[in-house]
Short mmCIF file of N, CA and C in Angstrom, two decimals:
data_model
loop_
_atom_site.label_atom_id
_atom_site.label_comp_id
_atom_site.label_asym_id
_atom_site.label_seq_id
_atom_site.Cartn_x
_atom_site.Cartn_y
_atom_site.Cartn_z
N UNK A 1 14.14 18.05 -9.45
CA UNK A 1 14.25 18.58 -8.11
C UNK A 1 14.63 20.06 -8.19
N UNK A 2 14.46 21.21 -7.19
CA UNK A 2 14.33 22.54 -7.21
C UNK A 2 15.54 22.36 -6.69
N UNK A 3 15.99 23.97 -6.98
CA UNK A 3 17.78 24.19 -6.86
C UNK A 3 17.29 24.56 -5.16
N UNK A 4 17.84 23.95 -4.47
CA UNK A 4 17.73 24.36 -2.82
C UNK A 4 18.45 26.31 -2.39
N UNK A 5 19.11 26.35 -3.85
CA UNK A 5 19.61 27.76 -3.42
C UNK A 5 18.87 28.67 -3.55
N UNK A 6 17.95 28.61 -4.81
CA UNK A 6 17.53 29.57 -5.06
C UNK A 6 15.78 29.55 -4.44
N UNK A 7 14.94 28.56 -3.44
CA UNK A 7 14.17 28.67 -2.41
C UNK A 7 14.35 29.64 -1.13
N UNK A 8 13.56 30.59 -0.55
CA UNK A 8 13.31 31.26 0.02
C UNK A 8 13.68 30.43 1.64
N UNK A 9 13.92 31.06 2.45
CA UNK A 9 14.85 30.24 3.51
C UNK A 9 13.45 29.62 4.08
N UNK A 10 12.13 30.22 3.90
CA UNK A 10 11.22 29.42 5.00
C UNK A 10 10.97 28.34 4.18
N UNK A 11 10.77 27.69 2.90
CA UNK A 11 10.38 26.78 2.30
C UNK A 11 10.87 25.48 2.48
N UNK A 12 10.57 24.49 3.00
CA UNK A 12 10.77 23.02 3.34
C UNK A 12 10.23 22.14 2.01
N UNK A 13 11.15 21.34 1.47
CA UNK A 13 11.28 20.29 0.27
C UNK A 13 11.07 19.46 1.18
N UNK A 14 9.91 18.28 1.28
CA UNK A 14 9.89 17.11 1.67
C UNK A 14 10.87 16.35 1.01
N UNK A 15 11.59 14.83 1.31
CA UNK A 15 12.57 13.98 0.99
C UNK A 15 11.37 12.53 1.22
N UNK A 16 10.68 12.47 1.90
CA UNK A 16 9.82 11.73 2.56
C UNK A 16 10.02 10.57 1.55
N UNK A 17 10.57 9.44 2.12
CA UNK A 17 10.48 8.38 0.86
C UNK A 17 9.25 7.60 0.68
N UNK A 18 8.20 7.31 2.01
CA UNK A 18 6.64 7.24 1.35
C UNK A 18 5.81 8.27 0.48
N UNK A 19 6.09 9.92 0.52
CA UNK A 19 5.63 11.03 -0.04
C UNK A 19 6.03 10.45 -1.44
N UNK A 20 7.98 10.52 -1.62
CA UNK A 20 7.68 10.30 -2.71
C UNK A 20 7.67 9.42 -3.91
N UNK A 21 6.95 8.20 -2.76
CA UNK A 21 6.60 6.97 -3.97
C UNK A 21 4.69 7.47 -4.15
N UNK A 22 4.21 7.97 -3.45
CA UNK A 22 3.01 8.58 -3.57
C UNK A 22 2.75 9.22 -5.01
N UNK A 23 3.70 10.69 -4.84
CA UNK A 23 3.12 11.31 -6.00
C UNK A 23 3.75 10.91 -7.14
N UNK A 24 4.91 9.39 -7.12
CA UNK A 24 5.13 8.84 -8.37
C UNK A 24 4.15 7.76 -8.80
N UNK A 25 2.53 7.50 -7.62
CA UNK A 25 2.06 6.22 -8.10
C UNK A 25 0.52 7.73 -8.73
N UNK A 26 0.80 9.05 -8.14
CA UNK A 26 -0.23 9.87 -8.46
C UNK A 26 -0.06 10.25 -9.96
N UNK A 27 1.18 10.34 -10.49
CA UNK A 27 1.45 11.09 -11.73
C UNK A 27 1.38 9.77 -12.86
N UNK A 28 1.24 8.82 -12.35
CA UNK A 28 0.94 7.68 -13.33
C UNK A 28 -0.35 8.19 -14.43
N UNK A 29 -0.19 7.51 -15.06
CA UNK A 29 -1.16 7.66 -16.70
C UNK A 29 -2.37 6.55 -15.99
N UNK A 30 -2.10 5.51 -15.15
CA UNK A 30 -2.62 4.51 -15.25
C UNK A 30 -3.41 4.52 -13.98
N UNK A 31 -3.21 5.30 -13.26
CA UNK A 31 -4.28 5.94 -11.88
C UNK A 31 -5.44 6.04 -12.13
N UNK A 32 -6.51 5.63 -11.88
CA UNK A 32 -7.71 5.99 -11.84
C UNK A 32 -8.24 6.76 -10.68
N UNK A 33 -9.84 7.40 -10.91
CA UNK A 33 -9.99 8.32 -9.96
C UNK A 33 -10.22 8.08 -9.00
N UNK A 34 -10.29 6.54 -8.36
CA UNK A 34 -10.60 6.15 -7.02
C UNK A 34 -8.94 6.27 -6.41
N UNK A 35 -7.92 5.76 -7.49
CA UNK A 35 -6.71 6.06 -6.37
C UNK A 35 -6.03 7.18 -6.37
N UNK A 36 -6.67 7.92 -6.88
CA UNK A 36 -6.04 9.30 -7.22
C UNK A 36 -6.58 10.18 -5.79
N UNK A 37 -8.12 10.24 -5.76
CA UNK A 37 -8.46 10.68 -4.62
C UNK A 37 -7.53 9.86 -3.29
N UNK A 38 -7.17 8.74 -3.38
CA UNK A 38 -6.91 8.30 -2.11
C UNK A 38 -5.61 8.47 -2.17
N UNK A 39 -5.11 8.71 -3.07
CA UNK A 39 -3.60 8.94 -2.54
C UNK A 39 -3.02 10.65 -2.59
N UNK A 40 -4.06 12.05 -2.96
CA UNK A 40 -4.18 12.94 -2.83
C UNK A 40 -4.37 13.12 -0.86
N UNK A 41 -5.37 12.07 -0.42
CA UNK A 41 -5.61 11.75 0.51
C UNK A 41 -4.52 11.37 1.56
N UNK A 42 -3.73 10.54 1.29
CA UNK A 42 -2.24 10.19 1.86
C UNK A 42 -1.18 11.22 1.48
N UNK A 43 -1.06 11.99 0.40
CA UNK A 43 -0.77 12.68 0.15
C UNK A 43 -0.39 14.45 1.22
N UNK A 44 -1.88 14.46 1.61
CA UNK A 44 -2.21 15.35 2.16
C UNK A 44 -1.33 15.02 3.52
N UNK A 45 -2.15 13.87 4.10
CA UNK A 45 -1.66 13.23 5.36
C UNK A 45 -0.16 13.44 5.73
N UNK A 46 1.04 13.35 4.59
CA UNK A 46 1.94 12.91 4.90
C UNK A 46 2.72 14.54 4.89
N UNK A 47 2.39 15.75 4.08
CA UNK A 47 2.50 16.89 4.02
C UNK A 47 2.28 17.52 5.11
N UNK A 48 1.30 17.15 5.73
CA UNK A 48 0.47 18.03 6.99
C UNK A 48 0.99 17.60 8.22
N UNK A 49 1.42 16.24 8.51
CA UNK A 49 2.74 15.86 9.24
C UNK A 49 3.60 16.65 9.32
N UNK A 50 3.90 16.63 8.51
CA UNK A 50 5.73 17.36 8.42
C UNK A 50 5.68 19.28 8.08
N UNK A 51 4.38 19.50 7.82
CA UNK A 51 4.21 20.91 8.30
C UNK A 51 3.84 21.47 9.26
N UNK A 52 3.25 20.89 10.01
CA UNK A 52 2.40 20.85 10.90
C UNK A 52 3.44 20.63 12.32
N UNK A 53 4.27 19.49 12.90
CA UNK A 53 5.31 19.31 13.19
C UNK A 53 6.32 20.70 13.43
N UNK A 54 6.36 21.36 12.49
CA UNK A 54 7.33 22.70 12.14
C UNK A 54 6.66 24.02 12.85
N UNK A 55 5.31 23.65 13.36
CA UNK A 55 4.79 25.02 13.54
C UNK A 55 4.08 24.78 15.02
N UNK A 56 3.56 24.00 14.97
CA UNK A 56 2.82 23.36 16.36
C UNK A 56 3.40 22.59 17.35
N UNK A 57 3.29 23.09 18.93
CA UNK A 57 3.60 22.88 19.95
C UNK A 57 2.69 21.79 20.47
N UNK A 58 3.17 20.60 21.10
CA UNK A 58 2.08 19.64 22.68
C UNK A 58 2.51 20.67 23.70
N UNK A 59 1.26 21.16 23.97
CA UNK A 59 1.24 21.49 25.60
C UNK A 59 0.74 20.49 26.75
N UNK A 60 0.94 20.36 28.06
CA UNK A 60 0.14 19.60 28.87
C UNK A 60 -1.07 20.48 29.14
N UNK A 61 -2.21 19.43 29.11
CA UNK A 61 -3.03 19.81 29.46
C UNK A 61 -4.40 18.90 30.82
N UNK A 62 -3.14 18.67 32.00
CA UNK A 62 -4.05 17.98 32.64
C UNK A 62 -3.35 16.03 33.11
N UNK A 63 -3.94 15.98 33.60
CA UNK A 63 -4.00 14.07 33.80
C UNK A 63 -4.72 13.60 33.07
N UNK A 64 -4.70 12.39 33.09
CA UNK A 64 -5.99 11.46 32.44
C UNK A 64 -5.25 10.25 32.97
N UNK A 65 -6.56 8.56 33.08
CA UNK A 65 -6.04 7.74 33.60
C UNK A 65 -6.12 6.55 32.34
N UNK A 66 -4.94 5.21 32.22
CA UNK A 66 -5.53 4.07 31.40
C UNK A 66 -6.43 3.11 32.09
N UNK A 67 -7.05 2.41 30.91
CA UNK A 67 -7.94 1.69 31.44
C UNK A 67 -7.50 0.82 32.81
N UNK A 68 -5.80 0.52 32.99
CA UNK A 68 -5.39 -0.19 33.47
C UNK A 68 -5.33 0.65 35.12
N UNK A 69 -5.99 2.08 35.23
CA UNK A 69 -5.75 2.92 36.37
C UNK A 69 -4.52 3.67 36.29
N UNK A 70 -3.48 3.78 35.57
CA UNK A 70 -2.09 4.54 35.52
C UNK A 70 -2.71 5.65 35.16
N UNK A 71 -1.87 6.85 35.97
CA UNK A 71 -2.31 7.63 35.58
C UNK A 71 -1.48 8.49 34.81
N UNK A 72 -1.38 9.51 33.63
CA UNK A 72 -0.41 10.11 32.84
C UNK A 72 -0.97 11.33 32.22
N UNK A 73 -0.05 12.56 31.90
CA UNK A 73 0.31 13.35 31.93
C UNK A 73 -0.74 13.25 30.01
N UNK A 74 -1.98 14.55 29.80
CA UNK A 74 -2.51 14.47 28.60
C UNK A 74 -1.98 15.67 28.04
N UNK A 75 -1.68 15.76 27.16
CA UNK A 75 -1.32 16.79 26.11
C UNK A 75 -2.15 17.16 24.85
N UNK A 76 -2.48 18.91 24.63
CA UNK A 76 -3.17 19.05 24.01
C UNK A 76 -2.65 19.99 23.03
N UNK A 77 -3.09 20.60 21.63
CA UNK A 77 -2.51 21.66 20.86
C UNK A 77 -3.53 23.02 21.26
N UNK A 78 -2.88 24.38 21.35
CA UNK A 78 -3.50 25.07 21.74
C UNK A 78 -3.43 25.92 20.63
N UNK A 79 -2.97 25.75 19.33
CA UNK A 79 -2.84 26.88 18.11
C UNK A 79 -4.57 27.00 17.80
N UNK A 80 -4.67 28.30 17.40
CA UNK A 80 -5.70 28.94 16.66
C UNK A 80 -5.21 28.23 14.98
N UNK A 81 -5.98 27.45 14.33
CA UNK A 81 -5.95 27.09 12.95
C UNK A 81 -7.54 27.07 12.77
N UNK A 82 -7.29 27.36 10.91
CA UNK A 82 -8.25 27.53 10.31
C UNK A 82 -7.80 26.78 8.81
N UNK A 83 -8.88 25.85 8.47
CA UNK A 83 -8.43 25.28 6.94
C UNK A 83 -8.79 25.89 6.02
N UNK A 84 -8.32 26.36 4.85
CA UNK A 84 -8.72 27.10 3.93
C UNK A 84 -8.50 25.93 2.47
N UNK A 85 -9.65 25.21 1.89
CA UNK A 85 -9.24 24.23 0.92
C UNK A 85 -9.88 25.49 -0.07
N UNK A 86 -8.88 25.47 -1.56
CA UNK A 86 -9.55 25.97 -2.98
C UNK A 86 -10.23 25.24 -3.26
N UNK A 87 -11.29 25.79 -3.99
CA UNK A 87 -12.72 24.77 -4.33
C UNK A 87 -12.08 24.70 -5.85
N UNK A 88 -12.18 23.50 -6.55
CA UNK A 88 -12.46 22.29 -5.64
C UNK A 88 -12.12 21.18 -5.03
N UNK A 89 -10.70 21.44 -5.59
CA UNK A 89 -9.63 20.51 -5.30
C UNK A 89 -8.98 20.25 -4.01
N UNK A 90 -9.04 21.49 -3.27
CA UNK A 90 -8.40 21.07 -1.76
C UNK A 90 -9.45 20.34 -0.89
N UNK A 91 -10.48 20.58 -1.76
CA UNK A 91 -11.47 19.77 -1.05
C UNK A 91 -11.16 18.47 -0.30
N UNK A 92 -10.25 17.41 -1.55
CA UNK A 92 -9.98 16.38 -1.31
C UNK A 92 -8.49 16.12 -0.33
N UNK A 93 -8.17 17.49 0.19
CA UNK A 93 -7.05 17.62 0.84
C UNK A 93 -7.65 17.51 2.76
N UNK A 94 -8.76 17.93 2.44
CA UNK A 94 -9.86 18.37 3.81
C UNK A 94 -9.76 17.23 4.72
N UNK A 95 -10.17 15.95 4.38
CA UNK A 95 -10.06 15.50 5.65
C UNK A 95 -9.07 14.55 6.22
N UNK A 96 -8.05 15.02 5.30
CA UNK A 96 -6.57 14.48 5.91
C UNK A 96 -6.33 15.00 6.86
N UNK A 97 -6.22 16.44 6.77
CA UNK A 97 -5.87 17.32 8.01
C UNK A 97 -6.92 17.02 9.21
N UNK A 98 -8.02 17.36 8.87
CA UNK A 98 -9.43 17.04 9.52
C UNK A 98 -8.82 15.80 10.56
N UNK A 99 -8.69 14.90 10.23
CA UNK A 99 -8.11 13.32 10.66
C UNK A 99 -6.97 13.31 11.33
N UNK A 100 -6.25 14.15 10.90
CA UNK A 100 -4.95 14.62 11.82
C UNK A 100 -4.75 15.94 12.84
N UNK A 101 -5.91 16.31 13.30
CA UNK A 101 -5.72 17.23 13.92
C UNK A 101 -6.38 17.03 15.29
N UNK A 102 -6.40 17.14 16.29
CA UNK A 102 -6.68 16.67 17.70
C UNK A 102 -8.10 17.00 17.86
N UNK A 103 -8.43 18.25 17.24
CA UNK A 103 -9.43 18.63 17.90
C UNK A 103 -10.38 19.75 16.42
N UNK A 104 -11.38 19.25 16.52
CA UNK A 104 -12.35 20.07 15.27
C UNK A 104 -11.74 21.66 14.96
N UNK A 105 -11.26 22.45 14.30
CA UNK A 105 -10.86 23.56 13.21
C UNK A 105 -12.08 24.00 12.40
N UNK A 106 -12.25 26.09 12.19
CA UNK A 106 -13.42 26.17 11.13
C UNK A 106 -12.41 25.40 10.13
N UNK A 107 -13.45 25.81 8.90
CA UNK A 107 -13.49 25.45 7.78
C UNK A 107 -13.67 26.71 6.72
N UNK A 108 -12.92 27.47 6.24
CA UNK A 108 -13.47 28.39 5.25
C UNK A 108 -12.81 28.07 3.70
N UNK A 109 -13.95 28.77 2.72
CA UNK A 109 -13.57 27.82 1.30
C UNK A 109 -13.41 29.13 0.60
N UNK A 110 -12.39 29.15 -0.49
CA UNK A 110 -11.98 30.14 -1.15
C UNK A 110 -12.29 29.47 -2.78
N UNK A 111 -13.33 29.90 -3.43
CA UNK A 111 -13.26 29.34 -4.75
C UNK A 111 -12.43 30.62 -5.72
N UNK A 112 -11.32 29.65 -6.22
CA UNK A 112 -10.88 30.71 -7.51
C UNK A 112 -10.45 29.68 -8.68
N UNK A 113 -10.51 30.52 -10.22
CA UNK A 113 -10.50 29.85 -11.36
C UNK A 113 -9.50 30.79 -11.87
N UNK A 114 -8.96 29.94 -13.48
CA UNK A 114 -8.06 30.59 -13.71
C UNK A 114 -8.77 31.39 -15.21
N UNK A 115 -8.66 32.87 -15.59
CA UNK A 115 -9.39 33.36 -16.54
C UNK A 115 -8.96 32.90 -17.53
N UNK A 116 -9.49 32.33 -18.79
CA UNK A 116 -8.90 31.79 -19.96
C UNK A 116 -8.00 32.97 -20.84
N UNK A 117 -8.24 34.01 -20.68
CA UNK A 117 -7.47 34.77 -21.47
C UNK A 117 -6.58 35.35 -21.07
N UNK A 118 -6.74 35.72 -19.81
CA UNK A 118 -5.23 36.63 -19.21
C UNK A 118 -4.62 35.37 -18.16
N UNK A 119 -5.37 34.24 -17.97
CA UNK A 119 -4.71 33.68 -16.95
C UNK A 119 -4.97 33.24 -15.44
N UNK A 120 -5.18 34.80 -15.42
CA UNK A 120 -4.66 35.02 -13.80
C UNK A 120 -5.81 34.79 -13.49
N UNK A 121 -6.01 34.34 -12.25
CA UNK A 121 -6.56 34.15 -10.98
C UNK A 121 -8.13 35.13 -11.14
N UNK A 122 -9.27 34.11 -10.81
CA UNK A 122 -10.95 35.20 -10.74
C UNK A 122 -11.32 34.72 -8.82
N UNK A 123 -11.48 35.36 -8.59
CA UNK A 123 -11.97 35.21 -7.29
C UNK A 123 -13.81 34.82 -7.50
N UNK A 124 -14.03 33.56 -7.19
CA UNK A 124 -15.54 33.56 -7.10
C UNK A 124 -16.30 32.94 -6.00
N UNK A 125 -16.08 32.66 -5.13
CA UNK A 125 -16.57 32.52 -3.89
C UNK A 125 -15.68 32.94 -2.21
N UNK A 126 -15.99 33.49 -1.73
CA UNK A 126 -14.94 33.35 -0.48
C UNK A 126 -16.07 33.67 0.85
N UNK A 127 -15.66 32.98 1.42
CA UNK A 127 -16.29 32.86 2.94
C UNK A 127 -15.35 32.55 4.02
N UNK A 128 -14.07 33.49 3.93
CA UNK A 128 -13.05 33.75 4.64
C UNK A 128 -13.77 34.85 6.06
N UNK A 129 -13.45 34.69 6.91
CA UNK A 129 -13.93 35.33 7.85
C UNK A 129 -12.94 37.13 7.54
N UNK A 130 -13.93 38.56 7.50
CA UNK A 130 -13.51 39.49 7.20
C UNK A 130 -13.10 40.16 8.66
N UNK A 131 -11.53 40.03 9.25
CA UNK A 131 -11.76 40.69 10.44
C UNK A 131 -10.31 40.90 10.87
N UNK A 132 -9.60 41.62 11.91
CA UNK A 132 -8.08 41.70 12.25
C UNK A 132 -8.12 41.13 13.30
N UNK A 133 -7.27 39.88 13.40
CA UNK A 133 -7.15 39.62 14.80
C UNK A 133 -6.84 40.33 16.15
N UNK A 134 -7.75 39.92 17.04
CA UNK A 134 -6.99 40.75 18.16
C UNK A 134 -6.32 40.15 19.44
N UNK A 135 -5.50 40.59 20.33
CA UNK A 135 -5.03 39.67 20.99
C UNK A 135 -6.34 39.17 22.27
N UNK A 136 -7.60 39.29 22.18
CA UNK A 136 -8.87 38.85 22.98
C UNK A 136 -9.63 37.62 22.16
N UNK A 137 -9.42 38.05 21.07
CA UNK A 137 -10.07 37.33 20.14
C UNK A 137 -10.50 35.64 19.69
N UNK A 138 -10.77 34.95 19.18
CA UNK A 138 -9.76 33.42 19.48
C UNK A 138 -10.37 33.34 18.01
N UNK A 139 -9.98 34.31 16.73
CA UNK A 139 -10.00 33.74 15.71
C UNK A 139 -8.32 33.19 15.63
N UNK A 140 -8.59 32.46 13.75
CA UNK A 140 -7.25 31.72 14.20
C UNK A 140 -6.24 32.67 13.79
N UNK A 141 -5.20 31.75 14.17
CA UNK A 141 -3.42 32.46 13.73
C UNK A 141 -2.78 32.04 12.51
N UNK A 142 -3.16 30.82 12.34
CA UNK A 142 -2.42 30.50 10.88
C UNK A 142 -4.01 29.49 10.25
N UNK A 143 -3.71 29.99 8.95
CA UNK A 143 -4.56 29.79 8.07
C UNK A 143 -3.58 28.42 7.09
N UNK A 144 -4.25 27.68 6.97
CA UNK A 144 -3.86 26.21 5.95
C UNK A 144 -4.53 26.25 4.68
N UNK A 145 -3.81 26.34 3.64
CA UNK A 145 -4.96 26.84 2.23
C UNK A 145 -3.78 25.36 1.68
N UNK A 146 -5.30 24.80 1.23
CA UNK A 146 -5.49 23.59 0.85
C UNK A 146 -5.39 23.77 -0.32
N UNK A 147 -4.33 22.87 -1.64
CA UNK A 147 -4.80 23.03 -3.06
C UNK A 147 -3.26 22.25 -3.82
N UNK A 148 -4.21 21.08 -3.96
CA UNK A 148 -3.29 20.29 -4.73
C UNK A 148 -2.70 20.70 -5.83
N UNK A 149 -3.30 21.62 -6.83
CA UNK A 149 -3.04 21.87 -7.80
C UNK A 149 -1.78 23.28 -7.68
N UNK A 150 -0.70 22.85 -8.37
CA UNK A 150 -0.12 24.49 -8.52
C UNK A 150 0.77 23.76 -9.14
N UNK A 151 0.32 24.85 -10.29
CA UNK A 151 1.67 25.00 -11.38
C UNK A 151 2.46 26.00 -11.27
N UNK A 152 1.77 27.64 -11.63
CA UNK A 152 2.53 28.52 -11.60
C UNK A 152 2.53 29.16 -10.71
N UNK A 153 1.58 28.90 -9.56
CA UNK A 153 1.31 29.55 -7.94
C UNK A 153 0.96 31.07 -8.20
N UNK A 154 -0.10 31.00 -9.07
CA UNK A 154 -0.88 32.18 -8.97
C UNK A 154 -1.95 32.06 -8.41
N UNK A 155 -2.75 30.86 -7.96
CA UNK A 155 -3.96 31.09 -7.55
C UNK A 155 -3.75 30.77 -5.82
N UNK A 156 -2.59 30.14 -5.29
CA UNK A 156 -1.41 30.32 -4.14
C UNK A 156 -1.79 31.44 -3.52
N UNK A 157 -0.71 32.42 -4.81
CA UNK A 157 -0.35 33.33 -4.48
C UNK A 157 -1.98 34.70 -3.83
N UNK A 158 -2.89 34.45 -5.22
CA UNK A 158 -4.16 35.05 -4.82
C UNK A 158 -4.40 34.67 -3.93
N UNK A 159 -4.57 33.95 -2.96
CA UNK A 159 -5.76 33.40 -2.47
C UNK A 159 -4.64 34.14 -0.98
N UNK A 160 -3.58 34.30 -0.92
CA UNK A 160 -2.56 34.70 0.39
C UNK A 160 -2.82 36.02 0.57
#
């Protein structure tokens, strides 16, 4: 476990006791790749909860009635988001969020690798939208960069 002191005050440690019987059934030797994807999958799910939660508002947006005729108060999210999965791994992070989010989000993909000799971070695909938001605009506000993998959070860090 990370020393809680020495984390940056915005950083949130999940405790999640389904999270973390997850990535103790993920780090198994004995996982194969069907449950690996699916619990990268739950994985995702249970992360994007509890981040997601921290940043995003229900607004009302309206009535709506039940089948039964009651009528009640609908609520909708009004954030500008955009998913950003690393190719190729956040890939499998994609439609957790996708599944948890009210309403369809672009999609932009950032491929980066790590150079065998120095390491660091190669940028080789990006189809990030090139532009400054403006307050007319309705690109998004917060960007979600997808990527199971991080060891030393250099390709994190690139891709921010």
């Amino acid at each position: 476990m990370a020393n809680l002191d020495s984390m940056p005050p915005n950083v949130h440690i999940s405790n999640h006791p389904c999270l973390r019987a997850k990535l103790s059934q993920l780090r198994s030797k004995d996982t194969n790749a069907r449950q690996t994807q699916a619990l990268i999958h739950d994985i995702a799910l249970i992360v994007a909860c509890e981040a997601l939660a921290l940043e995003l508002n229900a607004v009302s947006s309206g009535t709506g009635e039940t089948p039964l005729g009651a009528q009640y108060t609908t609520e909708t999210i009004h954030a500008r988001l955009a998913l950003v999965p690393i190719l190729r791994s956040g890939l499998g992070m994609l439609e957790a969020l996708q599944t948890l989010l009210p309403d369809p989000v672009p999609v932009h993909h950032l491929g980066l690798y790590r150079e065998p000799t120095t390491l660091q971070p190669v940028e080789y695909y990006n189809n990030l939208p090139y532009h400054r938001p403006s307050p007319q605009s309705a690109h998004p506000e917060i960007a979600i960069l997808l990527d199971p993998i991080i060891a030393t959070g250099g390709t994190s860090v690139a891709a921010i």
